[in-house]
PDB file of C-alpha atoms in Angstrom:
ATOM      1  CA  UNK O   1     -42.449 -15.700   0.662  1.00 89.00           C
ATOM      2  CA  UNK O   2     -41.358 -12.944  -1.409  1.00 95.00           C
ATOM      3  CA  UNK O   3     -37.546 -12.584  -1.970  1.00 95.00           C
ATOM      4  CA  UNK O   4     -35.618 -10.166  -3.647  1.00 96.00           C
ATOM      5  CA  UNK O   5     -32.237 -10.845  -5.286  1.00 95.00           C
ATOM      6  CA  UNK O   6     -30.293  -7.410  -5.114  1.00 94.00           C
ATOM      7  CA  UNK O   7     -28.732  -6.787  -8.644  1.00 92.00           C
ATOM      8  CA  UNK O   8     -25.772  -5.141  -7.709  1.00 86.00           C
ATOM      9  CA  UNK O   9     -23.618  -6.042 -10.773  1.00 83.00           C
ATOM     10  CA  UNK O  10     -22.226  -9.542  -9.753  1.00 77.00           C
ATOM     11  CA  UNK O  11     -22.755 -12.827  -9.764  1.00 74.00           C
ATOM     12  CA  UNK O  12     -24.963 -15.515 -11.794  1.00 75.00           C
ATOM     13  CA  UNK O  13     -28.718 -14.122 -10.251  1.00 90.00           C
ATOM     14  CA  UNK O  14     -30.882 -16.624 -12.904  1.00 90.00           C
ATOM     15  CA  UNK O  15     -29.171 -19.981 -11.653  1.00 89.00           C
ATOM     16  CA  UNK O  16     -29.672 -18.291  -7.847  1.00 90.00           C
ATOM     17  CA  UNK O  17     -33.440 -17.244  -9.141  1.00 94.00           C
ATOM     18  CA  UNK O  18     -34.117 -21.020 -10.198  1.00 93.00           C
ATOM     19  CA  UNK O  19     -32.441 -22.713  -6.862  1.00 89.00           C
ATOM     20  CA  UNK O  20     -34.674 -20.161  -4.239  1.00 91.00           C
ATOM     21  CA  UNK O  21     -37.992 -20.944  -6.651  1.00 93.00           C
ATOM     22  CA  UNK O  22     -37.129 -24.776  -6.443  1.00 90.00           C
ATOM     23  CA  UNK O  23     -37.227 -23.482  -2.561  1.00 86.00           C
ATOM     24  CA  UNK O  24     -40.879 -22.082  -2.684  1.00 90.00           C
ATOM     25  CA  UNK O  25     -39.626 -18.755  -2.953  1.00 92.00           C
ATOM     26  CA  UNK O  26     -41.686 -16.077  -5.066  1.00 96.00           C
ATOM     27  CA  UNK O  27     -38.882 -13.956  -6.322  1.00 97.00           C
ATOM     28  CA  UNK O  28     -37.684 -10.930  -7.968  1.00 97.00           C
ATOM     29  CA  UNK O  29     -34.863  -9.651  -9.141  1.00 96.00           C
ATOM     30  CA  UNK O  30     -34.395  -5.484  -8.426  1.00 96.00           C
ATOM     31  CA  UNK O  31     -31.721  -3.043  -9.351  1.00 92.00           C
ATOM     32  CA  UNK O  32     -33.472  -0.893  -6.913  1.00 93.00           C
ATOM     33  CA  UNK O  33     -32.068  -1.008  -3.310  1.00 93.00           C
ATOM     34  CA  UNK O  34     -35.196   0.226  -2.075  1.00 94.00           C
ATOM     35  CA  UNK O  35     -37.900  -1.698  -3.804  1.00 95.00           C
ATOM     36  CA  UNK O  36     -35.847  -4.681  -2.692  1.00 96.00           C
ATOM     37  CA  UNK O  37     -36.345  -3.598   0.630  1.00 97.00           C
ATOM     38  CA  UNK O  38     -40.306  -3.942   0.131  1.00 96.00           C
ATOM     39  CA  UNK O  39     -39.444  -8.021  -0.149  1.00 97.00           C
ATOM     40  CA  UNK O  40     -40.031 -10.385   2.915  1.00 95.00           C
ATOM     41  CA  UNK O  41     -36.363 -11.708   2.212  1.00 95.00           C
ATOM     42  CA  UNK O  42     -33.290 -10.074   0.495  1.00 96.00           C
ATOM     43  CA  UNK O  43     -30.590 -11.957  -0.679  1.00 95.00           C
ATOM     44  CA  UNK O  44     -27.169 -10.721  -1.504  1.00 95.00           C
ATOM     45  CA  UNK O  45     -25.254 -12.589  -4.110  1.00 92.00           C
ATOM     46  CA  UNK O  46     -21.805 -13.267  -4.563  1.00 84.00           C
ATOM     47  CA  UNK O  47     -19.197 -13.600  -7.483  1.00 81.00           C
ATOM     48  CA  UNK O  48     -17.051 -10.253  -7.604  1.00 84.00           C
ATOM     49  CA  UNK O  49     -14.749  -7.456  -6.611  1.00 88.00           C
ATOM     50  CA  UNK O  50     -15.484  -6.167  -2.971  1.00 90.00           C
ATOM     51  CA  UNK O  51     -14.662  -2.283  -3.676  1.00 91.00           C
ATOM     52  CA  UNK O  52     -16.407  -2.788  -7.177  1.00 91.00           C
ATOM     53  CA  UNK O  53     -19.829  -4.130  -5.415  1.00 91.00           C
ATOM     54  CA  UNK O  54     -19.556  -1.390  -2.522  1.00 92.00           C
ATOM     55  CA  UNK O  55     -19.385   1.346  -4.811  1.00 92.00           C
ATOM     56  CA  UNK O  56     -22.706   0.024  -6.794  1.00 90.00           C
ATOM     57  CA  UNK O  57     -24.706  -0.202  -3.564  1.00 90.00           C
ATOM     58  CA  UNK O  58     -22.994   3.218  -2.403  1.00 89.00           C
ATOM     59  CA  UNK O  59     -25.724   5.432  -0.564  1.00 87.00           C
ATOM     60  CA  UNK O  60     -28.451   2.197  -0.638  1.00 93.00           C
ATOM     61  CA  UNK O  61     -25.876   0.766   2.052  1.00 95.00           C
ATOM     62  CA  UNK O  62     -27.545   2.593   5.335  1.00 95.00           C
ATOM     63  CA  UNK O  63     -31.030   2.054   3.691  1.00 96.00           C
ATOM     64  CA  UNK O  64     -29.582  -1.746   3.978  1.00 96.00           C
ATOM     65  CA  UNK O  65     -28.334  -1.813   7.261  1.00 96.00           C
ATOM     66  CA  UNK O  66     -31.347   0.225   8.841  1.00 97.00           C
ATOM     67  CA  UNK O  67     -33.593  -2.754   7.092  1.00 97.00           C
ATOM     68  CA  UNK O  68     -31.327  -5.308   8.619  1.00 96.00           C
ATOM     69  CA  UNK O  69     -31.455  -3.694  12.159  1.00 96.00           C
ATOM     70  CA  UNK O  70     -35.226  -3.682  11.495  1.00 96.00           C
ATOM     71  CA  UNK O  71     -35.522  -7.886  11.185  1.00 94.00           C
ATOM     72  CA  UNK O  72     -35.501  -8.099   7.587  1.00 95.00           C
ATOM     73  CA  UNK O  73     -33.896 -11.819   7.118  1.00 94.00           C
ATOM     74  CA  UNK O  74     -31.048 -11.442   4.674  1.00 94.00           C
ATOM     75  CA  UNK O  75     -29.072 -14.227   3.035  1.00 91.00           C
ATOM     76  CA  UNK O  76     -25.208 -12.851   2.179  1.00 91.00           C
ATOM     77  CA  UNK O  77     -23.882 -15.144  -0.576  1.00 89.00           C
ATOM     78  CA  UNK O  78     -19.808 -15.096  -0.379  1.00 88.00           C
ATOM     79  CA  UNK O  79     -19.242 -11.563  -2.141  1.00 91.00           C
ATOM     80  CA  UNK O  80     -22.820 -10.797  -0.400  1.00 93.00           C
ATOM     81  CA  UNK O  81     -21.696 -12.074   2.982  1.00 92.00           C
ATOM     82  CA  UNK O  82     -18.689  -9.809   2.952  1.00 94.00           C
ATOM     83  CA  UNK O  83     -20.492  -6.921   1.895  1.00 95.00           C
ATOM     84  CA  UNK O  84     -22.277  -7.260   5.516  1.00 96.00           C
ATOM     85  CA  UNK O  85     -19.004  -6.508   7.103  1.00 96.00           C
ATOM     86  CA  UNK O  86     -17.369  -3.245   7.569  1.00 95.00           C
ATOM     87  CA  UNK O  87     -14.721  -3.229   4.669  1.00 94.00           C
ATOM     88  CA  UNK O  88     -11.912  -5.731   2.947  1.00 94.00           C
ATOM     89  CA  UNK O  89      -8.734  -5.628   2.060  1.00 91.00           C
ATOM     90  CA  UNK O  90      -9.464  -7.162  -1.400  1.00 85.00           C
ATOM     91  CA  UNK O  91     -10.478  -3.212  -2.297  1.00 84.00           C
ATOM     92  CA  UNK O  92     -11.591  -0.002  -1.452  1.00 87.00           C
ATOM     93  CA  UNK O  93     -15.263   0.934  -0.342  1.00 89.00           C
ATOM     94  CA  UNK O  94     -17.553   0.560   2.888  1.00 94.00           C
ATOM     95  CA  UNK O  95     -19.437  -2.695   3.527  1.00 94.00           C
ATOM     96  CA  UNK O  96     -23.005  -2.465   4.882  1.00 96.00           C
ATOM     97  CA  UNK O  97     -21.736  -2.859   7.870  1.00 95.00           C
ATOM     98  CA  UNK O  98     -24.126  -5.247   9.754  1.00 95.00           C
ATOM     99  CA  UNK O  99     -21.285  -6.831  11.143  1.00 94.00           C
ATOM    100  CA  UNK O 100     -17.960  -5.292  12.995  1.00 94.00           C
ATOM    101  CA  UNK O 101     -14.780  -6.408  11.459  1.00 93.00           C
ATOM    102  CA  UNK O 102     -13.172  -7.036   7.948  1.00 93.00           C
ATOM    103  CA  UNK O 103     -12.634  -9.275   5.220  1.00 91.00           C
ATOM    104  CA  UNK O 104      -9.348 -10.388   4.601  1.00 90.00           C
ATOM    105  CA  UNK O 105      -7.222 -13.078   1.773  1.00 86.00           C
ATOM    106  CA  UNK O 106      -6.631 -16.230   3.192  1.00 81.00           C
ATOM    107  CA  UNK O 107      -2.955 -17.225   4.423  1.00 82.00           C
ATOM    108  CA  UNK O 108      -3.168 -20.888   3.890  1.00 71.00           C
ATOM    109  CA  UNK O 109      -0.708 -22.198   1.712  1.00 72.00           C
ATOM    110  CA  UNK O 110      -3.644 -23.316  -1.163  1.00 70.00           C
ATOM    111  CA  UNK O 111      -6.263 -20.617  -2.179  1.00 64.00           C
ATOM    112  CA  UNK O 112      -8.470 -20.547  -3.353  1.00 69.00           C
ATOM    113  CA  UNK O 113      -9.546 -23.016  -0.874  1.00 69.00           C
ATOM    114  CA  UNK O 114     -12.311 -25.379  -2.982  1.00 78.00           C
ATOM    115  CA  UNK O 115     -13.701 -28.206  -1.966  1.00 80.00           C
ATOM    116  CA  UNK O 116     -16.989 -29.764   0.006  1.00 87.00           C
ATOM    117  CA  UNK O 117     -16.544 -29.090   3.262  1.00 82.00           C
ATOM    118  CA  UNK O 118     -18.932 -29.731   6.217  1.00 82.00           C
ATOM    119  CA  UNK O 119     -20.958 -26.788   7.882  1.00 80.00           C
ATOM    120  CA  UNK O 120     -20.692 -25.899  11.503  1.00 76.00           C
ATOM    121  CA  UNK O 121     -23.944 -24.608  12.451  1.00 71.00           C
ATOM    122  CA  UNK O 122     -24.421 -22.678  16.073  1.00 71.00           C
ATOM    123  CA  UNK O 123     -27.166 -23.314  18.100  1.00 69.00           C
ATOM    124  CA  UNK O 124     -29.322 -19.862  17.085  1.00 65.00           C
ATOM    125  CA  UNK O 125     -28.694 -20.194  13.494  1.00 64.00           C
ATOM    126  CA  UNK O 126     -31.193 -21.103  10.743  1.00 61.00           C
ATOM    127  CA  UNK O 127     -29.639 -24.382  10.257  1.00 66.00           C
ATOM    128  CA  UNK O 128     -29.818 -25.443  13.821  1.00 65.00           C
ATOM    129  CA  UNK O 129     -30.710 -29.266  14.958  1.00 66.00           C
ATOM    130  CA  UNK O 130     -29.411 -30.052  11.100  1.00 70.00           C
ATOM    131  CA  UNK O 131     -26.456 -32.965  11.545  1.00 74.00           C
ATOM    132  CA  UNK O 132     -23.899 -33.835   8.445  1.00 76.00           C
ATOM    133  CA  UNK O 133     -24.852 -30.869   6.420  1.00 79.00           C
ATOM    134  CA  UNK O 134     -22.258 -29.821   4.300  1.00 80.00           C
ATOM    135  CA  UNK O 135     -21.149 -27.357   1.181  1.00 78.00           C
ATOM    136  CA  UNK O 136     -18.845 -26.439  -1.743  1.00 74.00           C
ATOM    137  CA  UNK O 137     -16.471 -24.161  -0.773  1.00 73.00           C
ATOM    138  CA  UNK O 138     -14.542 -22.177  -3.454  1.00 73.00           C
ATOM    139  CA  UNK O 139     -13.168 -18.520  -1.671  1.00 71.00           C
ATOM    140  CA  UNK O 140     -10.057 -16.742  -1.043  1.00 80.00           C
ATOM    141  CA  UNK O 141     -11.010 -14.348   1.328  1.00 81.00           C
ATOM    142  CA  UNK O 142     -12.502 -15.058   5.234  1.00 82.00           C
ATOM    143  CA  UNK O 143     -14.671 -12.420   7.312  1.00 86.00           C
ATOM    144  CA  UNK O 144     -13.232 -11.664  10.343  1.00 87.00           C
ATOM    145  CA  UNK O 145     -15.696  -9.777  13.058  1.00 89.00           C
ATOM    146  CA  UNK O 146     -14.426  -7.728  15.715  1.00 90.00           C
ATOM    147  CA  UNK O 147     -13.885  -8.943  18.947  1.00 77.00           C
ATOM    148  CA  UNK O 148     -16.672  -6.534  20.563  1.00 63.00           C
TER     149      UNK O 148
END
């Protein structure tokens, strides 16, 4: 499967390169919305400033969200998986908007909030019929959708 890792800036893409090949994946790097498009995959990475990130994919965001609509399987990465939403209060810019709704700070007394934690998978998701699966959290910020 060919994946594409979206450069946008952010993030640590060779250690994400290495884990997806240990995967099977066949992948590529691109600074190039649109070539990343091409992929079978794209994943999003994380590490970074929301309005920063927003502004780098700028006009590539519909191109995004039209390949999204489309079926193209996308894997959003914490910065990645907030860019999906609409916008965030950590800074200015538009999100893809694949999702309705907005990223805001946590309000728990500790945060970041760090630690392995386990993963509560829904029936439809990719890691469906998977028991005890669980993941390092380190964030700050949670994506709230919209209630439509």
């Amino acid at each position: 499967m060919k994946v594409a890792l979206l450069d946008y800036g952010v993030g640590n893409l060779h250690s994400l390169v290495k884990a997806l090949e240990l995967g099977g994946a066949d992948v590529s790097i691109e600074t190039d919305a649109m070539r990343a498009l091409r992929a079978d995959a794209l994943v999003l990475p994380g590490v970074g400033a929301f309005g920063a990130a927003a502004e780098r994919l700028g006009p590539a965001a519909e191109s995004i969200r039209d390949a999204l609509d489309d079926g193209l399987p996308c894997l959003g990465i914490c910065l990645g998986m907030q860019l999906l939403f609409e916008a965030s209060e950590e800074g200015d810019g538009r999100g893809i908007g694949m999702f309705s709704g907005t990223v805001r700070r946590l309000t728990a007394r500790r945060v970041p909030h760090m630690g392995w934690n386990q993963v509560e998978a829904s029936a439809d998701s990719l890691f469906a019929g998977s028991d005890n699966l669980i993941a390092y959290y380190a964030h700050s910020f949670v994506a709230l959708p919209s209630a439509s």
